[in-house]
Short mmCIF file of C-alpha atoms in Angstrom, two decimals:
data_model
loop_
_atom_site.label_atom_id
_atom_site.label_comp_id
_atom_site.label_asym_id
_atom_site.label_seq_id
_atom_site.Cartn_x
_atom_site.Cartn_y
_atom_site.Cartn_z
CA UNK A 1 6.81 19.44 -4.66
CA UNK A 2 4.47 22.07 -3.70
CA UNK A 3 4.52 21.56 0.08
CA UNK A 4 8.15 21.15 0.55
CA UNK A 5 8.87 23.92 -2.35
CA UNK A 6 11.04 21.49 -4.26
CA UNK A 7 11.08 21.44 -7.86
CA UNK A 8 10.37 18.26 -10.30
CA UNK A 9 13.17 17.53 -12.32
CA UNK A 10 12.61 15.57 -15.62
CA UNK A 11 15.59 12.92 -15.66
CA UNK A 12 17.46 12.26 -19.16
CA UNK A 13 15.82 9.68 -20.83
CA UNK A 14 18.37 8.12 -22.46
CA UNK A 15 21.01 8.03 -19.27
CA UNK A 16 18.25 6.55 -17.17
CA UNK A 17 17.45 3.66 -19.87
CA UNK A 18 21.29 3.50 -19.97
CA UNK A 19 22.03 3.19 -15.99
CA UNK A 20 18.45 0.47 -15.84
CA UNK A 21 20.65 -1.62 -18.23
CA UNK A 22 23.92 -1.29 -16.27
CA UNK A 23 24.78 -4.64 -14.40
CA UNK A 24 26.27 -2.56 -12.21
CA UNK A 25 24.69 -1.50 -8.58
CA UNK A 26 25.05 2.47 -8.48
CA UNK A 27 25.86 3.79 -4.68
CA UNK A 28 23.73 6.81 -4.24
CA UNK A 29 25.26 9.73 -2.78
CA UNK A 30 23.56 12.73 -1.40
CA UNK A 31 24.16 16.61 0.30
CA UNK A 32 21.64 18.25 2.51
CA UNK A 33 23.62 21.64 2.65
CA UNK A 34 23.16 21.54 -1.04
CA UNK A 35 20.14 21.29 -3.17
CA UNK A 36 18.86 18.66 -3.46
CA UNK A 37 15.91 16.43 -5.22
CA UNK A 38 13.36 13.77 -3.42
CA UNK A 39 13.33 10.60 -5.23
CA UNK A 40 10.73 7.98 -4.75
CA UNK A 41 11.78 4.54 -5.52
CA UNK A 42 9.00 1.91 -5.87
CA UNK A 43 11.86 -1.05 -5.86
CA UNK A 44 15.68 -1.23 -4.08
CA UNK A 45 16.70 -2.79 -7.48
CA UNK A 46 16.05 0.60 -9.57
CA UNK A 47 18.24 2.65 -7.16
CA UNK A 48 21.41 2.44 -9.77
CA UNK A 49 19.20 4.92 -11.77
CA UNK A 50 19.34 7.86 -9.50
CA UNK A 51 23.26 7.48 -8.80
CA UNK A 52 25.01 10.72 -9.77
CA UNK A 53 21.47 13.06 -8.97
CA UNK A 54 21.86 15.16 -5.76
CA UNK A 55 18.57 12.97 -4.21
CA UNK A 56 16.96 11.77 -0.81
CA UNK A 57 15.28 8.29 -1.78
CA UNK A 58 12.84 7.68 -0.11
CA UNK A 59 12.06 3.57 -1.01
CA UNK A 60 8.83 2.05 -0.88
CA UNK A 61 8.49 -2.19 -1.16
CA UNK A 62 11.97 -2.76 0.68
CA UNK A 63 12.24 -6.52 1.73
CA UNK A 64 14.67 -8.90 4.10
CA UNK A 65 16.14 -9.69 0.68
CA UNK A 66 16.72 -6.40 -0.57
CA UNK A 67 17.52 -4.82 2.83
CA UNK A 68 21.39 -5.53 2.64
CA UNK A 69 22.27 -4.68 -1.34
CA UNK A 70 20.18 -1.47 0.00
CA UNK A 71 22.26 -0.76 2.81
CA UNK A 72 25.52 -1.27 0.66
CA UNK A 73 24.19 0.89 -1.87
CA UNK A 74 23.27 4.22 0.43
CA UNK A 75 25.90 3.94 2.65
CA UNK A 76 27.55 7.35 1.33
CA UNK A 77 24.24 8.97 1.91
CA UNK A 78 23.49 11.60 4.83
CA UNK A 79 20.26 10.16 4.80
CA UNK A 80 17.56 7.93 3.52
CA UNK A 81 14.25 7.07 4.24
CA UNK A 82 12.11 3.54 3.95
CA UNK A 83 8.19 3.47 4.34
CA UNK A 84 8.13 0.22 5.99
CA UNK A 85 8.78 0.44 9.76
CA UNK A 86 9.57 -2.79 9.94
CA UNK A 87 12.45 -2.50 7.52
CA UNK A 88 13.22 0.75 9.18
CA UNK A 89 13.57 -1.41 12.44
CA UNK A 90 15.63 -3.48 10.56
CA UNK A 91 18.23 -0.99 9.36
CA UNK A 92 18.87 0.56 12.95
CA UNK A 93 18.87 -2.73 14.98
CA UNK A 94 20.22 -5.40 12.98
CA UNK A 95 22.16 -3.59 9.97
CA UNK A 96 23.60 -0.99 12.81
CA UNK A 97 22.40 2.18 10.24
CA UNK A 98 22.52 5.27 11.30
CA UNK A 99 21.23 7.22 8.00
CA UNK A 100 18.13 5.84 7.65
CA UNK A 101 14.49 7.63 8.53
CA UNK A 102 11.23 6.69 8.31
CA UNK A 103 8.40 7.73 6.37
CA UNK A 104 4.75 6.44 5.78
CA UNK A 105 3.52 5.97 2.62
CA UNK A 106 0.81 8.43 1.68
CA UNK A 107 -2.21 9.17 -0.10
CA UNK A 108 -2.58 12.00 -2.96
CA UNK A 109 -4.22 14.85 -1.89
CA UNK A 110 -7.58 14.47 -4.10
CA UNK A 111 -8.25 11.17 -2.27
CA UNK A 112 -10.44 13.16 -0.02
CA UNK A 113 -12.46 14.73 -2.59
CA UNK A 114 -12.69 11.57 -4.31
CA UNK A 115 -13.94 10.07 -1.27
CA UNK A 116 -16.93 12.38 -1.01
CA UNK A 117 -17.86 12.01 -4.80
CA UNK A 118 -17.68 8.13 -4.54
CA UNK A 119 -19.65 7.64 -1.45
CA UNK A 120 -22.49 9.84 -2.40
CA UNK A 121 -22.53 8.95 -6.03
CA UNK A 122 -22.06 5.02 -5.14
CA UNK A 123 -23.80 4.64 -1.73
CA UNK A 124 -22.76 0.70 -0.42
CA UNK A 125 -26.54 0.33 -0.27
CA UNK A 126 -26.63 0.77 -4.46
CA UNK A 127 -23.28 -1.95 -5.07
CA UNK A 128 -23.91 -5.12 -6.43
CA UNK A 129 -20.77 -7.18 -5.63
CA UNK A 130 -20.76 -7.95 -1.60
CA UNK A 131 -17.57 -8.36 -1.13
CA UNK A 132 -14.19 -7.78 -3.38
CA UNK A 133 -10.49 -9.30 -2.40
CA UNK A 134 -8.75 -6.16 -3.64
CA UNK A 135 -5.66 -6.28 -6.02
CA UNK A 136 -2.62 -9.44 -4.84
CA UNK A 137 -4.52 -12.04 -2.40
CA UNK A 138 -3.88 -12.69 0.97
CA UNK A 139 -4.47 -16.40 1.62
CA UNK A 140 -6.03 -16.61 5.01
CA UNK A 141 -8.79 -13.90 4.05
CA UNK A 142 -9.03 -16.15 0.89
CA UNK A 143 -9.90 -19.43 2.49
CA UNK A 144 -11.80 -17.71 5.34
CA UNK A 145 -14.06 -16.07 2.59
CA UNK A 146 -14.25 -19.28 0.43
CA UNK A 147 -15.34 -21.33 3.96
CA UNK A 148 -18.02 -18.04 4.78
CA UNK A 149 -19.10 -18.81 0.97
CA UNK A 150 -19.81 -22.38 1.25
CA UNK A 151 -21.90 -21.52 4.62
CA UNK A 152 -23.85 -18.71 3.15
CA UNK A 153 -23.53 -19.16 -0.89
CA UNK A 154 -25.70 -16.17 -1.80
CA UNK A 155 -22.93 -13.97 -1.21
CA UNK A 156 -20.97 -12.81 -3.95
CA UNK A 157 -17.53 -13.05 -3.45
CA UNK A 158 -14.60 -11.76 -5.76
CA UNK A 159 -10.93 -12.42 -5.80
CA UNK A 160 -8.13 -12.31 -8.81
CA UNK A 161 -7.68 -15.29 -10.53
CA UNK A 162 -4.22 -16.41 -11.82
CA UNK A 163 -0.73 -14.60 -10.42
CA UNK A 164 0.07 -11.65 -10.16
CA UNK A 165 0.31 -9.91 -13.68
CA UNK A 166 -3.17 -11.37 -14.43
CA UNK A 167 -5.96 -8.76 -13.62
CA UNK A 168 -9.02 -11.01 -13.87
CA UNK A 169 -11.27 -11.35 -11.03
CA UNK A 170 -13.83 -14.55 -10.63
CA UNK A 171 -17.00 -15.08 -8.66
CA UNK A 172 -17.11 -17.87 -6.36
CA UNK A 173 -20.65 -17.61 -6.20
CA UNK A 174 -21.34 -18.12 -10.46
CA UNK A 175 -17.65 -18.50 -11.90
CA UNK A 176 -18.42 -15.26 -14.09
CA UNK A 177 -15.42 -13.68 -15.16
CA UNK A 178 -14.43 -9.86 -14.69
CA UNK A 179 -11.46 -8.16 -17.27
CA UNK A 180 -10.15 -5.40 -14.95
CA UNK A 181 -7.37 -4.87 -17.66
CA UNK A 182 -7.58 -0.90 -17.10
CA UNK A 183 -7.64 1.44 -14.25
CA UNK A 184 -11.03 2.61 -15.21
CA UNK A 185 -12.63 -0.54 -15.10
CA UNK A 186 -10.74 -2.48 -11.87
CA UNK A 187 -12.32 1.13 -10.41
CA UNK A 188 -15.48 -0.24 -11.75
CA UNK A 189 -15.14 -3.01 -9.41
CA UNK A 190 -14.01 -1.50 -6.21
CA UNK A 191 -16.89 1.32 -6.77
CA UNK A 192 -19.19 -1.62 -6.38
CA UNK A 193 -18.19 -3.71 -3.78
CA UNK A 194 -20.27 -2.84 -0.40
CA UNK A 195 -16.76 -4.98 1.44
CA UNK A 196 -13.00 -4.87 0.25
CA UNK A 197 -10.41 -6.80 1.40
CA UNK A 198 -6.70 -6.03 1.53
CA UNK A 199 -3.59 -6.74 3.80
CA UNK A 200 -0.23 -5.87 4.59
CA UNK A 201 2.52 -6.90 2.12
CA UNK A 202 3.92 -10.10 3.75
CA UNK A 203 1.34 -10.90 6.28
CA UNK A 204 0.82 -14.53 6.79
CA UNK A 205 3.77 -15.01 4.87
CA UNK A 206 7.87 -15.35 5.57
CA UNK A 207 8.63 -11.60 6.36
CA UNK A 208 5.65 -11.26 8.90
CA UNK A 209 7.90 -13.68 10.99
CA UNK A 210 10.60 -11.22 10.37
CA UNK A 211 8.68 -8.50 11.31
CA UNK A 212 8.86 -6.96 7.81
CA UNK A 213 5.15 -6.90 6.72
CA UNK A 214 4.61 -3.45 5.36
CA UNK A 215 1.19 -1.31 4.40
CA UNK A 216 0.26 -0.95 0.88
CA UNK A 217 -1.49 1.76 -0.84
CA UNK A 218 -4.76 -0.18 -1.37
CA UNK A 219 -5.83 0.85 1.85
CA UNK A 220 -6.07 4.26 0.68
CA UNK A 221 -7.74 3.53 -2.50
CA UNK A 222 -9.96 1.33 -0.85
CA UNK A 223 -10.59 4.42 1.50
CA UNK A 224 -11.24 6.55 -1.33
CA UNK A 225 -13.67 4.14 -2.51
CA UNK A 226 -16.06 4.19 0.46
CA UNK A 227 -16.15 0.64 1.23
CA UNK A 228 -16.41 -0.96 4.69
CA UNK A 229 -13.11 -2.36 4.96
CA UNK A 230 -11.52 -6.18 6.12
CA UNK A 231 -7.51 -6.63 6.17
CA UNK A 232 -5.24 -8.12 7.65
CA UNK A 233 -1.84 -6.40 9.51
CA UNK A 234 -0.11 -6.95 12.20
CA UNK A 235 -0.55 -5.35 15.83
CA UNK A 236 2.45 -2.74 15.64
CA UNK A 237 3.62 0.72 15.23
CA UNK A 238 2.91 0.70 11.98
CA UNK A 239 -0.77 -0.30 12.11
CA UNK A 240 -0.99 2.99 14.74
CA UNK A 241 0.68 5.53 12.80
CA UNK A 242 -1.64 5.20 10.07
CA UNK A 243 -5.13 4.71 12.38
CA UNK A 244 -6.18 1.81 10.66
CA UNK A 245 -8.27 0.44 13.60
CA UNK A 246 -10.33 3.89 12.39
CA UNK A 247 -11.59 2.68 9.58
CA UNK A 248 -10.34 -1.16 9.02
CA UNK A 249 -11.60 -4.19 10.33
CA UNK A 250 -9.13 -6.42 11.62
CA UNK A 251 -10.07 -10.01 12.68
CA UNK A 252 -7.77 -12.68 14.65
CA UNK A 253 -9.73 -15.74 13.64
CA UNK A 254 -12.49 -16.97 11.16
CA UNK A 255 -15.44 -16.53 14.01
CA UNK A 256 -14.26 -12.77 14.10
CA UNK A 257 -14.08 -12.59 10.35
CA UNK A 258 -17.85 -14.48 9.83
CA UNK A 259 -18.98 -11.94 12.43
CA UNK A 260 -17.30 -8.77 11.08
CA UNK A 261 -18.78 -9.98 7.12
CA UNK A 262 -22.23 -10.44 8.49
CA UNK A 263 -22.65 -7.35 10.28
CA UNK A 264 -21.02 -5.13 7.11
CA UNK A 265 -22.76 -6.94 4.69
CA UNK A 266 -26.53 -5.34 6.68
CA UNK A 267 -24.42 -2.03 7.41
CA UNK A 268 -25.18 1.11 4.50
CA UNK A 269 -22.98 3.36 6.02
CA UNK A 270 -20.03 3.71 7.25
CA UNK A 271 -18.12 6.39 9.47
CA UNK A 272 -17.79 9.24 7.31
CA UNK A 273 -15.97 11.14 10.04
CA UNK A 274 -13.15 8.32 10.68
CA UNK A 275 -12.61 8.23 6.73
CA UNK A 276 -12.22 11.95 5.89
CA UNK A 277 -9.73 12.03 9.24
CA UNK A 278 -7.89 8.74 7.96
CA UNK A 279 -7.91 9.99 4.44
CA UNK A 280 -6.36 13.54 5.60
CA UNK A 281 -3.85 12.31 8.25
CA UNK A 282 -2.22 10.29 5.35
CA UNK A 283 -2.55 13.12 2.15
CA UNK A 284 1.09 13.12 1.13
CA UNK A 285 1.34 17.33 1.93
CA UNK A 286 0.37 16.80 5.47
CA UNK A 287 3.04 13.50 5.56
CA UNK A 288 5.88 15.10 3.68
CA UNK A 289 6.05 18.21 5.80
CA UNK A 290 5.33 16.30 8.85
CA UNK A 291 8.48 14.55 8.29
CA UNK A 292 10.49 16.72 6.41
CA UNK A 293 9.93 19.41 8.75
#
């Protein structure tokens, strides 16, 4: 709002629980020679909400089965924009869409002070838990990890227990149990993990084939958190406009992975420099005028 000089409007309550409740899809209209709001829309599904609001959407989480109900939906729009480049791909090549734009997802400004106070107040020499499987698991850095385990079982290793609304984490070292049930205390946890892990939504999965893996947000959080840092993503434009081979280890295969674990795991730093730049690249100020000129 601030960087692009755009006011926040607060939407009517009761016509947004109204529209949510609608069966009907909305079809989003917009006017750039007009004013107009930004909208950010975590899921294609809640789009119906902003029909009738001057807005550009920009839509985060966008996937093959969403992409066409999308494309009906904004096709009275001058424009729209998706964070994923693979669905961004998508639109232009295979849906033939010529008012769609991309945009990254970003990181709130305050990352990068919360970067410095986390890594000097909780240096990865001072964390207890070696390594953490941050937030939804990825299955190959799952069984690698469980396979390193077995090998080398005085590591402690964490991962979420249950689907995805639980927010339990186990040790596969002891079995104890960790509530993260708040913000404050799943925090807790990523504070003191020395290694995170994370991936790209859809990796190893159906919409990798597609092409359609997308970067989360954890990668910023883990960022934030000072922890050396293990994902997987795929080798594409994506993966280069954020600079995650900065700051993110990336392995192909397990020997990679056992080698990248054992060298973090003796490793009490990591490089500050690459962080703070990866950190400020991605603040949302620098992103949103970047590509809302």
């Amino acid at each position: 709002s601030e960087s692009l000089n755009i006011p926040v409007k607060r939407m009517n309550p009761f016509r947004k629980v109204f529209l949510q409740r609608r069966k009907k899809e909305g079809v989003l209209k917009n006017n750039t020679r007009e004013d107009y709001y930004i909208a950010i829309i975590l899921r294609a599904e809640l789009a119906k909400i902003y029909s009738g609001y001057n807005v550009v959407p920009v839509f985060c989480d966008v996937y093959s089965y969403t992409a066409e109900k999308l494309y009906e939906q904004t096709r009275d729009c001058e424009v729209f924009y998706v964070t994923g480049y693979g669905i961004y791909e998508y639109f232009v090549n295979d849906l033939k869409c010529g008012n769609v734009r991309y945009i990254p997802l970003t990181c709130p400004d305050f990352y990068l002070k919360e970067f410095e106070h986390n890594y000097k107040t909780c240096p990865i020499r001072n964390r207890t838990i070696d390594v953490l499987q941050y937030g939804r698991r990825n299955e190959k850095l799952h069984e690698w990890m469980l396979a390193y385990v077995k090998k080398y079982p005085d590591i402690d290793y964490l991962y979420r227990d249950g689907d995805y609304k639980r927010t339990t984490y186990v040790s596969a070292k002891n079995g104890k149990r960790y509530e993260a049930a708040s913000r404050s205390s799943l925090n807790q946890l990523l504070h003191s993990s020395k290694i995170a892990f994370f991936s790209a939504r859809g990796k190893d999965e159906k919409e990798e084939k597609l092409n359609l893996d997308f970067v989360t947000p954890r990668v910023f959080e883990v960022a934030a958190a000072g922890c050396h840092m293990v994902g997987r993503y795929s080798d594409n434009k994506e993966k280069e406009i954020y600079g995650l081979d900065a700051v993110c280890r990336i392995p192909g295969s397990y020997e990679e992975f056992e080698k990248a674990i054992n060298e973090l795991l003796v490793e009490n730093t990591i490089n500050e420099d690459a962080y703070r730049e990866f950190l400020n690249k991605n603040r949302t100020s620098v992103r949103f005028r970047e590509y809302f000129k």
